[in-house]
mmCIF file of C-alpha atoms in Angstrom:
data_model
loop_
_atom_site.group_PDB
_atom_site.id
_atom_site.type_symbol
_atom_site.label_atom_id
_atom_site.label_comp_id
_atom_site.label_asym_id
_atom_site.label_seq_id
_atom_site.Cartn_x
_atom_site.Cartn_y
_atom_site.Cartn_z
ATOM 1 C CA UNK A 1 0.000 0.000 0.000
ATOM 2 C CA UNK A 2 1.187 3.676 -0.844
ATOM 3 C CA UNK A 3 2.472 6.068 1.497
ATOM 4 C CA UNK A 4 1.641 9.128 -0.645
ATOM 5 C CA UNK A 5 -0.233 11.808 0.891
ATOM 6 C CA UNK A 6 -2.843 13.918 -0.727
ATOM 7 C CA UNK A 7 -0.219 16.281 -1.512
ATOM 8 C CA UNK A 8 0.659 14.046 -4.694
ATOM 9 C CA UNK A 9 -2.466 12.603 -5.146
ATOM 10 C CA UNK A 10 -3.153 9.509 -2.731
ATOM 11 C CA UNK A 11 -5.416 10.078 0.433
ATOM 12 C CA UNK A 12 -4.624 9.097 3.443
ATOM 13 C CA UNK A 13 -5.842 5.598 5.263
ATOM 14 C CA UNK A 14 -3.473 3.910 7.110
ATOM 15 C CA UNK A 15 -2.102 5.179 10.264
ATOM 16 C CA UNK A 16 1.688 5.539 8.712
ATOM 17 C CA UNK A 17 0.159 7.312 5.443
ATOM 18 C CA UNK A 18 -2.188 9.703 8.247
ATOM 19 C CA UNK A 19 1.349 10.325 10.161
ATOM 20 C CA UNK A 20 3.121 11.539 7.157
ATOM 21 C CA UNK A 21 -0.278 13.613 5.852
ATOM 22 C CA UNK A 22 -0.723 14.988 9.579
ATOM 23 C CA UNK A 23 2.955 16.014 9.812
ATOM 24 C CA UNK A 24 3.220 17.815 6.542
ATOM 25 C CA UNK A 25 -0.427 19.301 7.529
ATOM 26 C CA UNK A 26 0.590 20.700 10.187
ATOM 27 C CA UNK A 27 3.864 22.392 8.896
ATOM 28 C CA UNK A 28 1.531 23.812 6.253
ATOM 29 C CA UNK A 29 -0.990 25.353 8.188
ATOM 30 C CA UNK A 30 1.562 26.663 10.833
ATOM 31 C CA UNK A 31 3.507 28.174 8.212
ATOM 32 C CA UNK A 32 0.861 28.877 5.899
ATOM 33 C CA UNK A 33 -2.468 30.316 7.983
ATOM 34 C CA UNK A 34 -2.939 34.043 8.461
ATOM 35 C CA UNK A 35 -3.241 35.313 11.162
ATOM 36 C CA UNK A 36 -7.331 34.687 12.509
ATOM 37 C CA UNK A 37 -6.533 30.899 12.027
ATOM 38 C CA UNK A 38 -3.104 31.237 13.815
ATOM 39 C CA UNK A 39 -5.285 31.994 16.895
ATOM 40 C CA UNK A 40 -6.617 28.265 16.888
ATOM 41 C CA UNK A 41 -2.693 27.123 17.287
ATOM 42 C CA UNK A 42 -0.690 26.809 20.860
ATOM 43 C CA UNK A 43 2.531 27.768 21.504
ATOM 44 C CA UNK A 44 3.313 24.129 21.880
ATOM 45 C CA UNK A 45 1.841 23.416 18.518
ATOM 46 C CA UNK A 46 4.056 25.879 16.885
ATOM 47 C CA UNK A 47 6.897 24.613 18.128
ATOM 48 C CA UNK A 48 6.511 20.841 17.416
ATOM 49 C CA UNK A 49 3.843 21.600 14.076
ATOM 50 C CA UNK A 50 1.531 19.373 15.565
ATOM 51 C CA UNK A 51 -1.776 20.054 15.463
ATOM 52 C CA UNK A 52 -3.139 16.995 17.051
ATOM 53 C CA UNK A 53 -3.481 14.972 20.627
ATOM 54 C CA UNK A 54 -2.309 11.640 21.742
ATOM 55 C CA UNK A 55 -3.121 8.996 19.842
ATOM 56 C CA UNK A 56 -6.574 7.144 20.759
ATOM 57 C CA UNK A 57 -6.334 3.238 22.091
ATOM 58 C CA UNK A 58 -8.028 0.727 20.559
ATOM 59 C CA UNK A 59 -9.821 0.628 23.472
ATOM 60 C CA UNK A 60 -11.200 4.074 23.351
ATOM 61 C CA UNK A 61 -11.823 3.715 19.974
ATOM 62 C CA UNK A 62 -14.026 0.408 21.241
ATOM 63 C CA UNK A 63 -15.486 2.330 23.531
ATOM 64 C CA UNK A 64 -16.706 4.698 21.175
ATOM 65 C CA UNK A 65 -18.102 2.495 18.824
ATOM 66 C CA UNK A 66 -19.930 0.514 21.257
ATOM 67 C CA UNK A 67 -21.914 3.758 22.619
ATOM 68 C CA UNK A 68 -22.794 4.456 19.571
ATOM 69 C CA UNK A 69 -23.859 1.601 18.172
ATOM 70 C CA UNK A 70 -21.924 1.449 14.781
ATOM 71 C CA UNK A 71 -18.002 0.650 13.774
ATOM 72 C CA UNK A 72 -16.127 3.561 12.851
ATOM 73 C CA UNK A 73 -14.665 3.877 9.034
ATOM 74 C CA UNK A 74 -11.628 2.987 8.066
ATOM 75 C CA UNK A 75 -9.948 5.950 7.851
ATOM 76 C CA UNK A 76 -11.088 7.512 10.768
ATOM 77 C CA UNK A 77 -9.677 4.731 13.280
ATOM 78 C CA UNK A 78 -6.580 4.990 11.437
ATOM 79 C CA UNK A 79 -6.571 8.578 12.121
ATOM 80 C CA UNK A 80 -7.550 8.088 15.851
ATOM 81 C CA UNK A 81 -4.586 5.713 15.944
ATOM 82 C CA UNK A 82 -2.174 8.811 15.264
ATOM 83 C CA UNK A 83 -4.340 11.606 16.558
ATOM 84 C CA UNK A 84 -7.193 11.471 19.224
ATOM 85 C CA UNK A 85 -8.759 15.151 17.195
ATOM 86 C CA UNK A 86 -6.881 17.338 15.375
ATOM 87 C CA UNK A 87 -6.904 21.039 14.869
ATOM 88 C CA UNK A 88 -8.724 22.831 12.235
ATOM 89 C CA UNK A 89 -9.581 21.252 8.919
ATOM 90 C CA UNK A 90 -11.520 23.382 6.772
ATOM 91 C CA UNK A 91 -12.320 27.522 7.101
ATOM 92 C CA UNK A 92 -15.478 26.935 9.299
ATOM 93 C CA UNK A 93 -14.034 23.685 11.371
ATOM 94 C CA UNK A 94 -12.372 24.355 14.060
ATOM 95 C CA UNK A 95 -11.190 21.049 15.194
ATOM 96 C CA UNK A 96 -11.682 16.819 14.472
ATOM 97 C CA UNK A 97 -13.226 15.518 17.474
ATOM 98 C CA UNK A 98 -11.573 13.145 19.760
ATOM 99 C CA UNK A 99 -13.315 9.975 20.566
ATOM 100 C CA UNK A 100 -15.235 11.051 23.578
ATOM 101 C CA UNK A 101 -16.691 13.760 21.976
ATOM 102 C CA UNK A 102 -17.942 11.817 18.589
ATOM 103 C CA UNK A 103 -21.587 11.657 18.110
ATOM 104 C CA UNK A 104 -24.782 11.442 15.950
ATOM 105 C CA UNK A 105 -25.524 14.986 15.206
ATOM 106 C CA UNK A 106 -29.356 14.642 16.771
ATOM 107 C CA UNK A 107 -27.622 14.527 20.290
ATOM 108 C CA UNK A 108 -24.781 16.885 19.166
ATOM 109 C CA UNK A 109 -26.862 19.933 17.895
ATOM 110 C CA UNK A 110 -30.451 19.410 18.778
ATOM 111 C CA UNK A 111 -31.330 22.762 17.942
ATOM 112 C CA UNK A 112 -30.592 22.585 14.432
ATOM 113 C CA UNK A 113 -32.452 18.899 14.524
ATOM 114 C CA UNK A 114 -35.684 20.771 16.190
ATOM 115 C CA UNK A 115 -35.178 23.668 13.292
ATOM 116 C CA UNK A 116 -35.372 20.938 10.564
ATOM 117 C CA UNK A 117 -38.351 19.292 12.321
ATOM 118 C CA UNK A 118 -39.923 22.516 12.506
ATOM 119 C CA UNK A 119 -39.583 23.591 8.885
ATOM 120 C CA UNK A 120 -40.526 20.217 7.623
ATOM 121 C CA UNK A 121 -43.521 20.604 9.801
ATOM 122 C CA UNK A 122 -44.194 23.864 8.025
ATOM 123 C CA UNK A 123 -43.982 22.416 4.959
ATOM 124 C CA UNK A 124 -46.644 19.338 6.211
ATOM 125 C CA UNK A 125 -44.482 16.356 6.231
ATOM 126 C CA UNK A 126 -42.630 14.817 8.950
ATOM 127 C CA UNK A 127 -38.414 14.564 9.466
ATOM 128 C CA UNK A 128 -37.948 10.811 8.751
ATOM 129 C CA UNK A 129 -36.094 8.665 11.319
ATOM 130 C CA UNK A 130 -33.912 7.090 7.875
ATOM 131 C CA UNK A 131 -33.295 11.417 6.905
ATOM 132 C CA UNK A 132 -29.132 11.733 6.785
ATOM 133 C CA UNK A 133 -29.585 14.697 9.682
ATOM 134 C CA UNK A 134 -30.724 12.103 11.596
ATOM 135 C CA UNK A 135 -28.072 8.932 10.813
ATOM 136 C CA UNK A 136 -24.983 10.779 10.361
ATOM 137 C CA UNK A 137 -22.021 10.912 13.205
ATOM 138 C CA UNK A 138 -20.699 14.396 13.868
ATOM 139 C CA UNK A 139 -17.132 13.896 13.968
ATOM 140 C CA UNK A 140 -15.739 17.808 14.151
ATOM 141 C CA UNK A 141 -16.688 21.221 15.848
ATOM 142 C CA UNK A 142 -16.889 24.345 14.740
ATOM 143 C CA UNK A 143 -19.554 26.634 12.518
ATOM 144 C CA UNK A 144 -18.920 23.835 10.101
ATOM 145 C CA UNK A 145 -19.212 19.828 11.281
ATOM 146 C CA UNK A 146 -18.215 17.134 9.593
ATOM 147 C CA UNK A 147 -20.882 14.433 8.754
ATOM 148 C CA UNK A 148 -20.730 10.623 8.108
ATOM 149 C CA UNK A 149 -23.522 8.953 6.832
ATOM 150 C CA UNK A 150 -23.735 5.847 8.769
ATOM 151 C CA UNK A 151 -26.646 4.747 5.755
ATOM 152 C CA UNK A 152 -23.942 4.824 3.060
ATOM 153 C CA UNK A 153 -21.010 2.260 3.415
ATOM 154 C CA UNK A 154 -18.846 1.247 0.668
ATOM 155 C CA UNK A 155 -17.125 -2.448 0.465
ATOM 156 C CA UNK A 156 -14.480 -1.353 2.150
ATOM 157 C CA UNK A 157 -16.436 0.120 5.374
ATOM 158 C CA UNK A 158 -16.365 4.021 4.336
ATOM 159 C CA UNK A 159 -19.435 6.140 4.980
ATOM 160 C CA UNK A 160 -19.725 9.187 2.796
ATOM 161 C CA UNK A 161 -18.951 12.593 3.868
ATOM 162 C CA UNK A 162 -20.308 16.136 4.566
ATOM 163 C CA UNK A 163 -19.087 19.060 5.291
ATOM 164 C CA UNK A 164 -22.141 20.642 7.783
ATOM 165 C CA UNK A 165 -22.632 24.734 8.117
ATOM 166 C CA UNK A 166 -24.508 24.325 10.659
ATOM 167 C CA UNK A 167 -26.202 28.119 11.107
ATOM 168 C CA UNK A 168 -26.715 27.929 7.267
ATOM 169 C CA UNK A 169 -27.907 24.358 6.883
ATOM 170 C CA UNK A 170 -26.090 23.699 3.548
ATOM 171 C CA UNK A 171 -24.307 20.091 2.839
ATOM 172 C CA UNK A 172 -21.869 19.878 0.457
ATOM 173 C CA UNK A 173 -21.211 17.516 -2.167
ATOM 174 C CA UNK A 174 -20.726 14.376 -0.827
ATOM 175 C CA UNK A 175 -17.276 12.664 -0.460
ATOM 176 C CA UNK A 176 -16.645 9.083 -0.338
ATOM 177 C CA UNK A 177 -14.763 9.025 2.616
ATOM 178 C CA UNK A 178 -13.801 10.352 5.819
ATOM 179 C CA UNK A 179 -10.351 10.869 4.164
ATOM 180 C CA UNK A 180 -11.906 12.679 1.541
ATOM 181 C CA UNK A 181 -13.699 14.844 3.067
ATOM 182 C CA UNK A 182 -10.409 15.932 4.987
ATOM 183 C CA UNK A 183 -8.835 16.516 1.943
ATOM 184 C CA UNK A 184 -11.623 18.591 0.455
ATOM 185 C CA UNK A 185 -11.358 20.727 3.643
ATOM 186 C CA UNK A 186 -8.268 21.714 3.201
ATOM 187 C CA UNK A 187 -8.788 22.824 -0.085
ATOM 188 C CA UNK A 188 -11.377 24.925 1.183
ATOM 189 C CA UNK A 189 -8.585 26.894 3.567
ATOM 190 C CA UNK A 190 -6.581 27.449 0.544
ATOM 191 C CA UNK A 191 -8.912 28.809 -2.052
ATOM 192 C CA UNK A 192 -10.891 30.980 0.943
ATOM 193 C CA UNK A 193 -6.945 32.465 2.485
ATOM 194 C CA UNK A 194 -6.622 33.151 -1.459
ATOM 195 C CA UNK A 195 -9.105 35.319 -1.821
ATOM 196 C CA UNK A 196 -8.592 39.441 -1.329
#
């Protein structure tokens, strides 16, 4: 299996291809980030370029799946493996959650649930217990969340991926993994610090 990052074209799944991604990640963004994202970075962090935590034990990461009731992709238990949350990966996502605080987005953010009950209520139908809102994990904080769809798992035991504005209520496209998704966030820094 490669050990290319992103960076020249492979994404990152296994916990040695997330520990070279996450290092060169977090040179980037150090070096890189101006100035209103350099607040979300600690001294320490811009020492070692390290955005992340201790890495997660399999038992935490067992833990977590077992309270909520599904096995967590691939890619994301790799990335526990390195990182236990991570600092901010896209321009409205402030951080990757660590395992304790990974959850379905009804318990995470009830009041955008209620909203979306509300308006479908307007509308006269009813917020289905099979609607994404309602079966996706919310794996990251910030204005923006991250979203796995726990309904859509490819062969290989990815769920696809959302980026979440939460106060707007848009989704974007859909990525086909929680590495993806990552991926596309970053992106997102880069075009939005291009722009005047």
């Amino acid at each position: 299996m490669t050990t290319d990052t992103p960076r020249s074209g492979a994404l990152p799944v296994t916990a040695e291809q997330w520990r070279i991604y996450l290092a060169e990640y977090g040179d980037w963004f150090v070096s890189e980030a101006p100035e209103n994202m350099q607040r979300h970075v600690t001294e320490e962090q811009r020492r070692t370029r390290w955005l992340g935590r201790e890495p997660a034990s399999e038992q935490q990461i067992a833990a977590t799946e077992e309270r909520l009731g599904v096995r967590l992709p691939p890619s994301l238990r790799e990335f526990l493996l390195v990182s236990n949350g991570w600092g901010p990966v896209s321009a409205w996502t402030e951080a990757l959650s660590p395992c304790e605080k990974i959850d379905w987005l009804r318990n995470t953010d009830d009041d955008f649930i209620d909203g979306l009950r509300e308006a479908f209520e307007d509308d006269g139908e009813e917020l289905g217990e099979d609607d994404i809102y309602l079966q996706t994990l919310s794996v990251a904080l910030g204005d923006d969340t991250i979203l796995l769809d726990t309904r859509s798992v490819s062969a290989e035991g990815e769920y696809e991926a959302y980026i979440l504005n939460i106060g707007g209520g848009s989704l974007s496209e859909h990525s086909m993994s929680f590495s993806e998704v990552i991926v596309k966030g970053r992106a997102q820094m880069e075009y939005v610090w291009a722009l005047p």
